[in-house]
Coordinates of C-alpha atoms in Angstrom, one line a residue:
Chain A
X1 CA 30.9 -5.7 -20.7
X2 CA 29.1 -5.0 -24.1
X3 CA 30.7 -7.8 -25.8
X4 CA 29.1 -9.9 -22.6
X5 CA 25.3 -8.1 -23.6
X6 CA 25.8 -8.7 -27.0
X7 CA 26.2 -12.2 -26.5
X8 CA 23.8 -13.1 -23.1
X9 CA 21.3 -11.6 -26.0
X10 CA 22.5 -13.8 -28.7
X11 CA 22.9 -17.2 -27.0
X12 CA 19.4 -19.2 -27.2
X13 CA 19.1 -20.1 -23.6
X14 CA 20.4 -16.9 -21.8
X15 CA 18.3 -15.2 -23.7
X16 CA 15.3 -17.0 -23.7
X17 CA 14.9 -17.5 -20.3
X18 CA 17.6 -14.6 -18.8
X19 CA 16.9 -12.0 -21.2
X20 CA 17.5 -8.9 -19.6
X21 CA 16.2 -6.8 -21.2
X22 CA 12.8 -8.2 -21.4
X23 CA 12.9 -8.5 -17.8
X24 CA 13.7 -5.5 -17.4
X25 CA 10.1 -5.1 -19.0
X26 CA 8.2 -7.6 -17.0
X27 CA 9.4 -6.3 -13.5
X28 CA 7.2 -3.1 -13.5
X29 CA 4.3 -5.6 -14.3
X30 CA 5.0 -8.4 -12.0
X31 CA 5.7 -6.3 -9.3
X32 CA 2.0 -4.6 -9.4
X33 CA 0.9 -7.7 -9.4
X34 CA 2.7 -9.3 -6.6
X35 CA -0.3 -7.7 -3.8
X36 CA -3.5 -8.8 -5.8
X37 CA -1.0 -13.1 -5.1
X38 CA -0.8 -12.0 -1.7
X39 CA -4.4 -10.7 -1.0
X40 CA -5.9 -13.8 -2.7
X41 CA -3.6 -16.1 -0.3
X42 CA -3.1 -14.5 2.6
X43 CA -7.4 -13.4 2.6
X44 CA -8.2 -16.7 1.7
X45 CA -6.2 -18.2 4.0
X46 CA -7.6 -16.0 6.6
X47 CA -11.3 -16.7 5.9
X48 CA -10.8 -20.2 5.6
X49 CA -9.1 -20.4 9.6
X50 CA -12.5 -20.6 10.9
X51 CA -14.0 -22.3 8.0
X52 CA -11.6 -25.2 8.9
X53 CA -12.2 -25.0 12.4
X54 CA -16.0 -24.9 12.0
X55 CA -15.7 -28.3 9.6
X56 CA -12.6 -29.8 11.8
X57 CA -15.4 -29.3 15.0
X58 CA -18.0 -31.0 12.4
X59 CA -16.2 -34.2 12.1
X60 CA -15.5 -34.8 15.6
X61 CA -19.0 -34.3 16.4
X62 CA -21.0 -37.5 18.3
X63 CA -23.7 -37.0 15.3
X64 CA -23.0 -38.3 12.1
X65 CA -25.4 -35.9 10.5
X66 CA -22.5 -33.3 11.3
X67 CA -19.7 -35.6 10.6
X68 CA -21.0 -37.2 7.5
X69 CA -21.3 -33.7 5.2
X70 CA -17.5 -32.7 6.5
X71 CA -15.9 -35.8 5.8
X72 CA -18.2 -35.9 2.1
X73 CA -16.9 -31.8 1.5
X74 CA -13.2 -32.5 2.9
X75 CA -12.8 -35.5 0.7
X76 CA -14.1 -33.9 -2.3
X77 CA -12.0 -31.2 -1.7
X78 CA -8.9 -33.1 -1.5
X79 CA -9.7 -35.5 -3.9
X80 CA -10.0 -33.0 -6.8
X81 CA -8.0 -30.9 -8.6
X82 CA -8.2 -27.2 -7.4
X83 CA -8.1 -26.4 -11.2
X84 CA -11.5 -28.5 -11.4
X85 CA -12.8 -26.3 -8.8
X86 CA -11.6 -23.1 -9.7
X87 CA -13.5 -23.8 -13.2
X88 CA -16.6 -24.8 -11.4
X89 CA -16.9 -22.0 -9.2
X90 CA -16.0 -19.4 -11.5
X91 CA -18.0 -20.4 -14.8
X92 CA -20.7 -22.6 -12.7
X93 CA -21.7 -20.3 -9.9
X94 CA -22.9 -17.3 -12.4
X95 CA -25.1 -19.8 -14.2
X96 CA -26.9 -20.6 -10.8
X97 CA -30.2 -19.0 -10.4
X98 CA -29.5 -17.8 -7.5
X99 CA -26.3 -15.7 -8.4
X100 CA -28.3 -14.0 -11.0
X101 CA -30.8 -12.7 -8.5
X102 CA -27.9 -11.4 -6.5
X103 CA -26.0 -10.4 -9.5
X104 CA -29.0 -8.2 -10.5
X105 CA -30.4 -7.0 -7.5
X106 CA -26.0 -5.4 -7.1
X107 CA -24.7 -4.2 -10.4
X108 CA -22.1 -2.7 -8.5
X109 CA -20.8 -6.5 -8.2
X110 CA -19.4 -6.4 -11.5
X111 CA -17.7 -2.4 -10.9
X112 CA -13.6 -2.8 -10.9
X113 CA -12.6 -2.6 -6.9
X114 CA -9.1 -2.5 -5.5
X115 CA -6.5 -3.3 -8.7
X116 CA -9.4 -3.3 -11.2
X117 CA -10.5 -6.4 -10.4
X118 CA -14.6 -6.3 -10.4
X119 CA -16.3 -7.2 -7.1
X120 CA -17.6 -10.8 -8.2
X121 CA -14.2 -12.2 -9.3
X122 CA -13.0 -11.0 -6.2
X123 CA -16.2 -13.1 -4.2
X124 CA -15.2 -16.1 -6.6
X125 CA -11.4 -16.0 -6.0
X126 CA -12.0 -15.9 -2.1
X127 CA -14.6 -18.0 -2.5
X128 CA -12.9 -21.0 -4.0
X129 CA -9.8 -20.4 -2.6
X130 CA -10.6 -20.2 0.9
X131 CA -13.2 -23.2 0.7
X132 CA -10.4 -25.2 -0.7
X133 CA -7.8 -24.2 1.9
X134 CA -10.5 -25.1 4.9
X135 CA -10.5 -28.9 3.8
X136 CA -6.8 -29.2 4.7
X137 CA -6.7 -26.6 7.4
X138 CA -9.9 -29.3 8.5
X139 CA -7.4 -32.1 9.0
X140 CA -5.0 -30.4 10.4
X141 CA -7.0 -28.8 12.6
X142 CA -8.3 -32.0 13.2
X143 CA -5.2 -33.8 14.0
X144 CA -4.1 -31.2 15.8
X145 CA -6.8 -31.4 18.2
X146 CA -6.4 -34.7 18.7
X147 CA -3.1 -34.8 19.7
X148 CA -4.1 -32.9 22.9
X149 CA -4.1 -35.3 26.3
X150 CA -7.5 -36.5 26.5
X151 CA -6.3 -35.0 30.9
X152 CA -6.5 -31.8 29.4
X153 CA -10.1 -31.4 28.2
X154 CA -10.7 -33.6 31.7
X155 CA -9.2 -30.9 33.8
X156 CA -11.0 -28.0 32.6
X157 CA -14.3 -29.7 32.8
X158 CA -13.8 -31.0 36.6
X159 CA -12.9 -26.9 36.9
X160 CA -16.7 -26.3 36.1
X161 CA -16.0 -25.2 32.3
X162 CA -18.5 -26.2 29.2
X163 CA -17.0 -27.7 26.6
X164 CA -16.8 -24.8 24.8
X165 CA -14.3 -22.5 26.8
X166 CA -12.6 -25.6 27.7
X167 CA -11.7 -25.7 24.0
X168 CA -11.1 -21.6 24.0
X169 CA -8.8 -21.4 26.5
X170 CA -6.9 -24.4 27.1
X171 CA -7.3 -27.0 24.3
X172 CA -7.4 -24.8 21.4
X173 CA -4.9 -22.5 22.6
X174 CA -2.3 -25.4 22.8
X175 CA -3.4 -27.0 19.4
X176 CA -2.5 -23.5 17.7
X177 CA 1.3 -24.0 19.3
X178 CA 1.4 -27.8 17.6
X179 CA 0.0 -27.0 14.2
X180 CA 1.2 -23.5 13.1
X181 CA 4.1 -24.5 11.5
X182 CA 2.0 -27.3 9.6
X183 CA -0.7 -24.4 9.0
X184 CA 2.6 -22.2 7.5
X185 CA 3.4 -25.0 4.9
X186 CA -0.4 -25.2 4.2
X187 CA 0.0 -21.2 3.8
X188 CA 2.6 -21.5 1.4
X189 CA 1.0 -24.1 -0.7
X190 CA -2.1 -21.7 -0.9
X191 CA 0.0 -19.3 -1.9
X192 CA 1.5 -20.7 -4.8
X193 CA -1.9 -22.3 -5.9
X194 CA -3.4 -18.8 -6.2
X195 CA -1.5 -19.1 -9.6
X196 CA -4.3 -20.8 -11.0
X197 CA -6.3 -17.8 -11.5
X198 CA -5.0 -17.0 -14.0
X199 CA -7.0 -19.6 -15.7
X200 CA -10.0 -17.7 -15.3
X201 CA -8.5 -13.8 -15.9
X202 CA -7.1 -12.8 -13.1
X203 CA -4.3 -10.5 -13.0
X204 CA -2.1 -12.1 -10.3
X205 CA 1.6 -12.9 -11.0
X206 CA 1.6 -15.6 -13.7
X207 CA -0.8 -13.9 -15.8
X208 CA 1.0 -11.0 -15.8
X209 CA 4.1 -12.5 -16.7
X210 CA 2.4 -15.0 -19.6
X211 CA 0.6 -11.4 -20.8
X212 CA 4.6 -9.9 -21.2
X213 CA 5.6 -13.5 -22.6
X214 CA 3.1 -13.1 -25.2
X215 CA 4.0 -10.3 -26.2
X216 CA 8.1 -10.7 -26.6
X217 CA 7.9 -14.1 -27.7
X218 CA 10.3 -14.5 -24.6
X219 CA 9.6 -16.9 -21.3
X220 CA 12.2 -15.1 -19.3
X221 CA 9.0 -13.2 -17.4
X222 CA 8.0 -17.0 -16.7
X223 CA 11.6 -17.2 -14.5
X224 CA 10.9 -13.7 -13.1
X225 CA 7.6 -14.9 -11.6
X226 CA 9.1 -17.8 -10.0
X227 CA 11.9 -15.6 -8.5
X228 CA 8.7 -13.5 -6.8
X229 CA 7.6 -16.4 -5.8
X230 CA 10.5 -17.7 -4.4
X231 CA 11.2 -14.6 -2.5
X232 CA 8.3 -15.1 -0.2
X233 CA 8.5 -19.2 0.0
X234 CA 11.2 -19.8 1.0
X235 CA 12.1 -17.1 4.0
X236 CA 8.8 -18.1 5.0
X237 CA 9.8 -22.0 5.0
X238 CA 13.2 -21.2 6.6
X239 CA 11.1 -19.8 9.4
X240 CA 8.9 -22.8 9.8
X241 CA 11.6 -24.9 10.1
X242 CA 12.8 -22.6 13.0
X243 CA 9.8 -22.8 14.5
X244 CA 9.1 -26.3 14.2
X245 CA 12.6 -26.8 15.8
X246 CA 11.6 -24.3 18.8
X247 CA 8.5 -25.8 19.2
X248 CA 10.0 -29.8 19.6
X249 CA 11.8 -28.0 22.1
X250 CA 9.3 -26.3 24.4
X251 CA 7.5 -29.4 24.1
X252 CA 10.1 -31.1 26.3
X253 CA 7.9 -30.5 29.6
X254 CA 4.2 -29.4 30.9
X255 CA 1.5 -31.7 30.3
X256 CA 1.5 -35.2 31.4
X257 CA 4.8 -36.4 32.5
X258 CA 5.4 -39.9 31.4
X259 CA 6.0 -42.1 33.6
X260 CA 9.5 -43.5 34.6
X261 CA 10.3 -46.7 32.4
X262 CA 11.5 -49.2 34.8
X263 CA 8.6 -48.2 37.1
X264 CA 5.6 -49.2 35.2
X265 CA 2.3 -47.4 36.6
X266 CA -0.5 -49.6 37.8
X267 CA -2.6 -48.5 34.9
X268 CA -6.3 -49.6 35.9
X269 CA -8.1 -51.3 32.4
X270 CA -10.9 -48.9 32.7
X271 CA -8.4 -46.1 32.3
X272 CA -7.3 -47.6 29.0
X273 CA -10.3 -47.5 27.4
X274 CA -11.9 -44.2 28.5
X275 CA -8.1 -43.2 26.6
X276 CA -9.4 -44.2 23.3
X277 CA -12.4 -42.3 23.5
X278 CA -12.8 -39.2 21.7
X279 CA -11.5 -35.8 23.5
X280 CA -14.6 -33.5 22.7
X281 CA -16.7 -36.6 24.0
X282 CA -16.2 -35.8 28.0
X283 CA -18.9 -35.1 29.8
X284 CA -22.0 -33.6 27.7
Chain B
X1 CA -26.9 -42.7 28.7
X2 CA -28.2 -42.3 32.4
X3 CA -30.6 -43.2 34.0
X4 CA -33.8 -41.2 34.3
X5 CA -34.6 -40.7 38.0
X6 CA -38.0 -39.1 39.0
X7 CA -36.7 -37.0 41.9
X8 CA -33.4 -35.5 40.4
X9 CA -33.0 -33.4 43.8
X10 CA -33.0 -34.3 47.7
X11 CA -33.5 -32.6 50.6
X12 CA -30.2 -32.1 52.1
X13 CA -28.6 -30.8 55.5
X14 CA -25.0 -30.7 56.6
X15 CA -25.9 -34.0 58.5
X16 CA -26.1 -35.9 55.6
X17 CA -24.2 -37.7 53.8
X18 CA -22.6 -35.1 51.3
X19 CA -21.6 -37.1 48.7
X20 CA -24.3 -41.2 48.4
X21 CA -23.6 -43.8 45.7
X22 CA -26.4 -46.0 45.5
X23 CA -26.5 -49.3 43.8
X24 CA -23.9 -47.9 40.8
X25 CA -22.8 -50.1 37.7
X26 CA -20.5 -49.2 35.2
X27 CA -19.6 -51.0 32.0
X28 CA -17.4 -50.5 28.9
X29 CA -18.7 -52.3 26.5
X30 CA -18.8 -56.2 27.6
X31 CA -16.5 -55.3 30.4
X32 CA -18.2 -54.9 33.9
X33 CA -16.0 -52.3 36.0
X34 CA -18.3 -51.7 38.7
X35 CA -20.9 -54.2 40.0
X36 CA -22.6 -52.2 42.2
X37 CA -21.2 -50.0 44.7
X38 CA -22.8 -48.5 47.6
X39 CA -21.0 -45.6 49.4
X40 CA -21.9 -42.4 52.0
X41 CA -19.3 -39.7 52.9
X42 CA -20.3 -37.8 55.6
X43 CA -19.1 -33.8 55.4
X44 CA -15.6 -33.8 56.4
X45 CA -14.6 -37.2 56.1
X46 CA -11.4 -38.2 54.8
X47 CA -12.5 -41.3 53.4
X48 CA -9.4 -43.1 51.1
X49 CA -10.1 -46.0 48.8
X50 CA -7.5 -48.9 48.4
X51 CA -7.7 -52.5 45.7
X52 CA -5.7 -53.5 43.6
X53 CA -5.9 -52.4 39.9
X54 CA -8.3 -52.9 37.6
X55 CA -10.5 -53.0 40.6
X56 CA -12.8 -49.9 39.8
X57 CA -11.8 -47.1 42.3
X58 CA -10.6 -44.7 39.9
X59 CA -13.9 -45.2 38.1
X60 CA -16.0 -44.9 41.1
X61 CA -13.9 -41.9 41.9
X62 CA -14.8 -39.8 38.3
X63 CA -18.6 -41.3 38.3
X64 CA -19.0 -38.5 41.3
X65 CA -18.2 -36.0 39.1
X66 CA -19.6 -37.2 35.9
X67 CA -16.0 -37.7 34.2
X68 CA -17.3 -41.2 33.9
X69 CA -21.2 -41.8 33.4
X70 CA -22.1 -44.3 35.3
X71 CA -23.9 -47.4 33.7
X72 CA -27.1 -47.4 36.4
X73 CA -27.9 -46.8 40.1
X74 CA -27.4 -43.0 41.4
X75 CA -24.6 -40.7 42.6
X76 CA -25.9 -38.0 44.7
X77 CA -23.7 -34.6 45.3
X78 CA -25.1 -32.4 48.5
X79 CA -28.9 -32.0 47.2
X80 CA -28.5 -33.2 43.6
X81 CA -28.4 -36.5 41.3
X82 CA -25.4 -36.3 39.7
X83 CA -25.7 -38.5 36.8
X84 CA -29.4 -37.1 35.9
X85 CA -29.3 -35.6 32.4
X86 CA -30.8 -31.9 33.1
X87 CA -28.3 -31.5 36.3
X88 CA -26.2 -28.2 36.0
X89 CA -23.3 -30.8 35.7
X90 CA -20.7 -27.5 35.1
X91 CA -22.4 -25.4 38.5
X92 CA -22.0 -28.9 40.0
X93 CA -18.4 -29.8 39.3
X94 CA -17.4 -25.7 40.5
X95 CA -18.1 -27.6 43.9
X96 CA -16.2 -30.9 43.4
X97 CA -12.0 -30.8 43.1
X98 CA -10.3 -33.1 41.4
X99 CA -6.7 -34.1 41.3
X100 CA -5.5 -36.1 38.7
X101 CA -2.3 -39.0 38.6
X102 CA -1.4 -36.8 35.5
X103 CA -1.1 -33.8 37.1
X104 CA -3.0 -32.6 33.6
X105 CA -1.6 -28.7 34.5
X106 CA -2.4 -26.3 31.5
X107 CA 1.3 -26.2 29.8
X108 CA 0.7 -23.1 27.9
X109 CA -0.4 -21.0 31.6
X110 CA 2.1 -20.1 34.4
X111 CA 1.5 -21.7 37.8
X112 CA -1.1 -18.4 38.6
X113 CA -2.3 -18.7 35.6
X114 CA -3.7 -22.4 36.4
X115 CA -5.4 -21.8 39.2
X116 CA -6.4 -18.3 37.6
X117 CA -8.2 -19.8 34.7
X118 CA -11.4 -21.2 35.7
X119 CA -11.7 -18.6 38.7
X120 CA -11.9 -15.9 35.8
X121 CA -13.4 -18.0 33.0
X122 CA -16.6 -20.2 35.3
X123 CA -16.5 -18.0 38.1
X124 CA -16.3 -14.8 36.5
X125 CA -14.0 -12.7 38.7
X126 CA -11.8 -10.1 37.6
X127 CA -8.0 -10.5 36.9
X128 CA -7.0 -8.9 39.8
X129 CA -9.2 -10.8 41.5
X130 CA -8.4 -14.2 40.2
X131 CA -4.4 -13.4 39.9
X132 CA -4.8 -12.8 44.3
X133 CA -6.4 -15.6 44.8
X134 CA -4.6 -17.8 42.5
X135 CA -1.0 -16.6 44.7
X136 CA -3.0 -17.2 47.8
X137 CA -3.9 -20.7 47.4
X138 CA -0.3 -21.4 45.6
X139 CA 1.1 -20.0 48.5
X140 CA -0.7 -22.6 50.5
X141 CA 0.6 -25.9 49.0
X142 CA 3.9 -23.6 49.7
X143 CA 4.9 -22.5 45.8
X144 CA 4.5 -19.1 46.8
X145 CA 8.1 -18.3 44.8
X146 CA 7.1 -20.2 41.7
X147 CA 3.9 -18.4 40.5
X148 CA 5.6 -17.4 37.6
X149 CA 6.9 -21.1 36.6
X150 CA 5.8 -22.4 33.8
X151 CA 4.3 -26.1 34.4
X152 CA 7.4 -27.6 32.4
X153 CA 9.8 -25.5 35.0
X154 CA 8.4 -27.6 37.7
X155 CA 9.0 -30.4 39.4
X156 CA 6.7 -33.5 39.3
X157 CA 5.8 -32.6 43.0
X158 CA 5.5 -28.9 42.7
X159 CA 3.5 -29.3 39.8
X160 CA 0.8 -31.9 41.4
X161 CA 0.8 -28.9 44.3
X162 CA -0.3 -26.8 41.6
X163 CA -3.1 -28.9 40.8
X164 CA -3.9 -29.1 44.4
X165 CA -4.4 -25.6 44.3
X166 CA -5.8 -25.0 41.4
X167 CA -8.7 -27.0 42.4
X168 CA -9.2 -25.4 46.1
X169 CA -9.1 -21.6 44.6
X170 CA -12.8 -22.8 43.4
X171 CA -13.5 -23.4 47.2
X172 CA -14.9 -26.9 46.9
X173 CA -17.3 -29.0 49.4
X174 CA -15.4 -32.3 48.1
X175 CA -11.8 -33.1 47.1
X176 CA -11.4 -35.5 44.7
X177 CA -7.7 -37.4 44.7
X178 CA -6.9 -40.0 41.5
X179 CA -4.2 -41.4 42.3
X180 CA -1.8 -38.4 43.3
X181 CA 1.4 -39.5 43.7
X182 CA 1.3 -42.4 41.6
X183 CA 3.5 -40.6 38.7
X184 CA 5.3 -39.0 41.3
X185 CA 9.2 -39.7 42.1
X186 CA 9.6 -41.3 45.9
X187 CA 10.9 -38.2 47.0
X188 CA 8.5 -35.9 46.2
X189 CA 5.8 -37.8 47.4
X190 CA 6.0 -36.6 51.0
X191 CA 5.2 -32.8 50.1
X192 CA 2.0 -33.7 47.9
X193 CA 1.0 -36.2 51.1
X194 CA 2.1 -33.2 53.3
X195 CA -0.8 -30.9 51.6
X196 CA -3.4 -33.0 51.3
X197 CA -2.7 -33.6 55.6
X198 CA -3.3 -30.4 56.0
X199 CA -6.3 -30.3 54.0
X200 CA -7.3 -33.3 56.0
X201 CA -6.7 -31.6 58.9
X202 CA -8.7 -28.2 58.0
X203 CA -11.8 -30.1 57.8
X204 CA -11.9 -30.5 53.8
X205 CA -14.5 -33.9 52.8
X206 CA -11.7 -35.9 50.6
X207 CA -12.5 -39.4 48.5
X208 CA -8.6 -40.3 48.0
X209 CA -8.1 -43.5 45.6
X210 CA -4.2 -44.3 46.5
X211 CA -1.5 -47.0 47.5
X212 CA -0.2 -45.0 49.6
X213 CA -0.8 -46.9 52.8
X214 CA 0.8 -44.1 55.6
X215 CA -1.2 -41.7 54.4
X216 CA -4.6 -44.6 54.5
X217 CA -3.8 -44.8 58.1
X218 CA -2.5 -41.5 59.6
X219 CA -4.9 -39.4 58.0
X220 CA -7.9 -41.4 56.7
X221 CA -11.2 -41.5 58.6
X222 CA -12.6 -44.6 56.8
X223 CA -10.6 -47.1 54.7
X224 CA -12.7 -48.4 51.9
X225 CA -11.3 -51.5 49.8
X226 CA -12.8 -52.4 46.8
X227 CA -12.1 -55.5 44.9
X228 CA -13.7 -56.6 41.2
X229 CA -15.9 -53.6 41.1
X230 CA -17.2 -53.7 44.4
X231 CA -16.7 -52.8 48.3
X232 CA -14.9 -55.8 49.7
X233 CA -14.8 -54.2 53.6
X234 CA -14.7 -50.8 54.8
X235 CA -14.2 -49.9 58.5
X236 CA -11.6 -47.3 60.4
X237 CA -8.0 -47.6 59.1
X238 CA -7.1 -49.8 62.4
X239 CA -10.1 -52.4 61.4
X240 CA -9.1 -52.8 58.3
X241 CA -5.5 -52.6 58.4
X242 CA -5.0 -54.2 61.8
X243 CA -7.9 -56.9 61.4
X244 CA -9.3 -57.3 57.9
X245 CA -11.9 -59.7 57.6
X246 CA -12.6 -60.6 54.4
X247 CA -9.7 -62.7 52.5
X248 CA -9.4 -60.6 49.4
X249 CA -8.8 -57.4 51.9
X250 CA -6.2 -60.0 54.0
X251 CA -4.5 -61.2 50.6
X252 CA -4.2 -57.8 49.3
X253 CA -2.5 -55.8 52.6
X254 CA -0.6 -59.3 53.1
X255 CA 1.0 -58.5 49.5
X256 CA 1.4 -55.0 50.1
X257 CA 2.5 -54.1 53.6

């Protein structure tokens, strides 16, 4: 058993990316930093539900004064890299006249909070974060939407509902069913981006483990953070999969029945068309 | 957009005509689907609406309650103009059923939970409330022992009954059917013809588009064919089925009877 320690420690790759004992060092560390990953995802993630539904409602809207500004934010958003923004928010926002004002009217901004991380890195982190995560939770959202049979939105208006409620009890309701597992994957892709921060000094995960890297000359705290990673990914993608696979079945019945095959409906033309429409565009 | 009328409300009594289309036009795009249709359905009248497809009865049907907006000319609903921008359209629609070829039940609610819904969420009653109501009506169309059913549990039949009563739990003035029993198997058309009988029966003002021809006869009060957007004929189901007079209305029965 020694002779096996003596030489895990003296072969080059065991020991520089397996090296006990160096992990043994970075755990402690890692581990405290495994909440402050999971606040900045799973908060982000949280404010930027409605932030995605707010800009997903903004690009189906009949006005292209709505429309126009969300698709412009959404395509930024996706068409960058979330590095590029992470740099811009963090070290462009405190330069903006605006965040002094604030910054100087609250000291206490800049006082350590929760796992001495200061107030304003926090605002940042969630900030970018969440902003980012609501221009793809916009197209799935979106999408999602969508998908709904125009019949449904239909029914609940000839019921005497507004558009709104319509959309809160029976349109949105359904949509959530369709897209969570799609909103899970989009979860764990947020999750794994909050590495990034480290970029900009935050003590999550990855600059923890570079910090202990540093220090040991050693990467093995690189493969310890990707374990702590992967111990949240993938049960979490195992269960999407299950969902998505309990979902395709419950979808089997409910809505609109289709129509026998080798009965073709007598589909009117006027029907067809008013199909292509959009489904928020019933009614006024 | 629709058109501005200067007088968006009537004077109205039961001995009017509950539901007038004057003069209406609808269009999508370059294609004209009605060309002006003139229709009165007097309060209780079971008035069903036959042509072929593509002929604009669906259209006309869902330009009553605004599902379709109608191009020009006016739809009025008891004392209001229907297609008049600053009509309540939602207060007006609590009054006007609709049934749909689709079915279109909320998959995610139970059968009670359908015909719950909007009591609760337009009419504001309680759940209690709603929940009684919603069983009493299901009972009605005779699913009295599937109020717990989900919508995918159903049959297409039992699930266009849940429609059926889904819209009369909001106690109605006019019934509105699209088509019915279109997507329906053959033999589960008879229970879905059965209800709206009754209906017929308990007075209830019905505008029934469907190629169901029994039903036209045994139960309509007026048969209404419409052809290329516009009323062809319209008389008593034993005018128009027993001696049509206009050669579209000839041409069409000839093909389908």
């Amino acid at each position: 058993m020694d002779q096996l320690a003596v030489w895990w420690e003296a072969n080059t790759i065991t020991h520089l990316f397996f090296s006990p004992s160096v992990m043994g060092e970075a755990f402690g560390v890692i581990l405290k930093a495994l909440p402050v990953s999971l606040l900045f995802g799973v908060g982000a993630f949280l404010i930027g539900i409605p932030l995605g539904l707010g800009l997903a409602f903004m690009k189906m809207a009949k006005t292209r004064w709505l429309r126009w500004p969300a698709t412009a934010y959404v395509d930024f958003v996706r068409g960058t890299p979330l590095f590029l923004q992470i740099l811009l928010v963090f070290f462009g926002l405190p330069l903006f006249p605006f965040y002094k004002v604030v910054l100087a009217a609250n000291p206490w901004m800049n006082d350590a909070a929760l796992f001495n991380i200061s107030w304003s890195l926090y605002f940042r982190g969630f900030l970018v974060l969440s902003f980012n995560s609501a221009a793809y939770l916009t197209e799935i959202f979106r999408a999602g939407i969508q998908s709904i049979s125009r019949g449904q939105m239909e029914a609940a208006r000839s019921l005497g509902m507004t558009v709104p409620k319509a959309m809160m009890y029976v349109i949105i309701p359904q949509t959530v069913r369709r897209i969570l597992p799609t909103m899970m994957s989009e979860f764990i892709l947020l999750f794994k981006d909050t590495a990034l921060l480290a970029a900009v000094g935050l003590p999550e995960i990855v600059l923890r483990a570079r910090e202990v890297a540093a220090a040991k000359f050693n990467p093995s705290p690189y493969v310890l953070a990707s374990l702590f990673y992967l111990v949240i990914t993938i049960p979490l993608g195992r269960f999407v999969a299950r969902l998505e696979d309990r979902l395709a079945q419950a979808e089997g019945g409910g809505g609109a029945v289709a129509p026998p095959p080798d009965d073709p409906l007598p589909i009117d033309s006027e029907h067809e068309i008013a199909r292509h429409e959009r489904v928020v565009d019933i009614g006024d | 957009m629709s058109p501005e009328a200067k007088t968006p409300t009537r004077n109205y009594t039961e001995a009017q005509p509950i539901v007038s289309i004057r003069d209406l036009k609808k269009s999508f795009g370059d294609l004209v689907v009605l060309d002006g249709v003139d229709l009165d359905v007097e309060k209780g009248e079971v008035v069903v609406i036959l042509g072929p497809s593509g002929s604009g009865k669906s259209t006309m049907l869902r330009c009553v309650n605004r599902l379709e907006h109608p191009t020009a000319g006016e739809v009025w609903f008891e004392d209001t103009l229907v297609n008049y921008s600053k009509t309540n359209i939602n207060r007006m629609r609590e009054h006007i059923g609709m049934v749909f070829q689709q079915f279109n039940l909320f998959p995610h609610l139970t059968a009670r939970g359908n015909v719950a819904l909007a009591l609760r969420k337009v009419l504001g009653k309680s759940k209690e409330e709603a929940d009684q109501i919603a069983v009493e009506q299901l009972e009605r169309v005779d699913l009295g022992d599937r109020v717990d059913y989900y919508p995918s549990q159903l049959s297409g039949g039992q699930q266009q009954r849940v429609a059926i009563a889904r819209a009369l739990a909001m106690d109605p003035h006019v019934m509105l059917f699209d088509e019915v029993t279109s997507a329906l198997d053959p033999e589960l058309v008879r229970g879905v013809l059965d209800v709206m009988k009754e209906l017929a029966l308990a007075g209830m003002t019905m505008l029934v588009v469907t190629h169901e021809m029994g039903f036209a006869r045994d139960v309509g009060s007026r048969v209404v064919f419409m052809d290329g957007g516009v009323i062809v004929e319209q008389g008593t189901p034993e005018e128009v089925f027993d001696n049509p007079q206009n050669e579209r209305t000839q041409d069409f029965l000839g093909h389908i009877m």
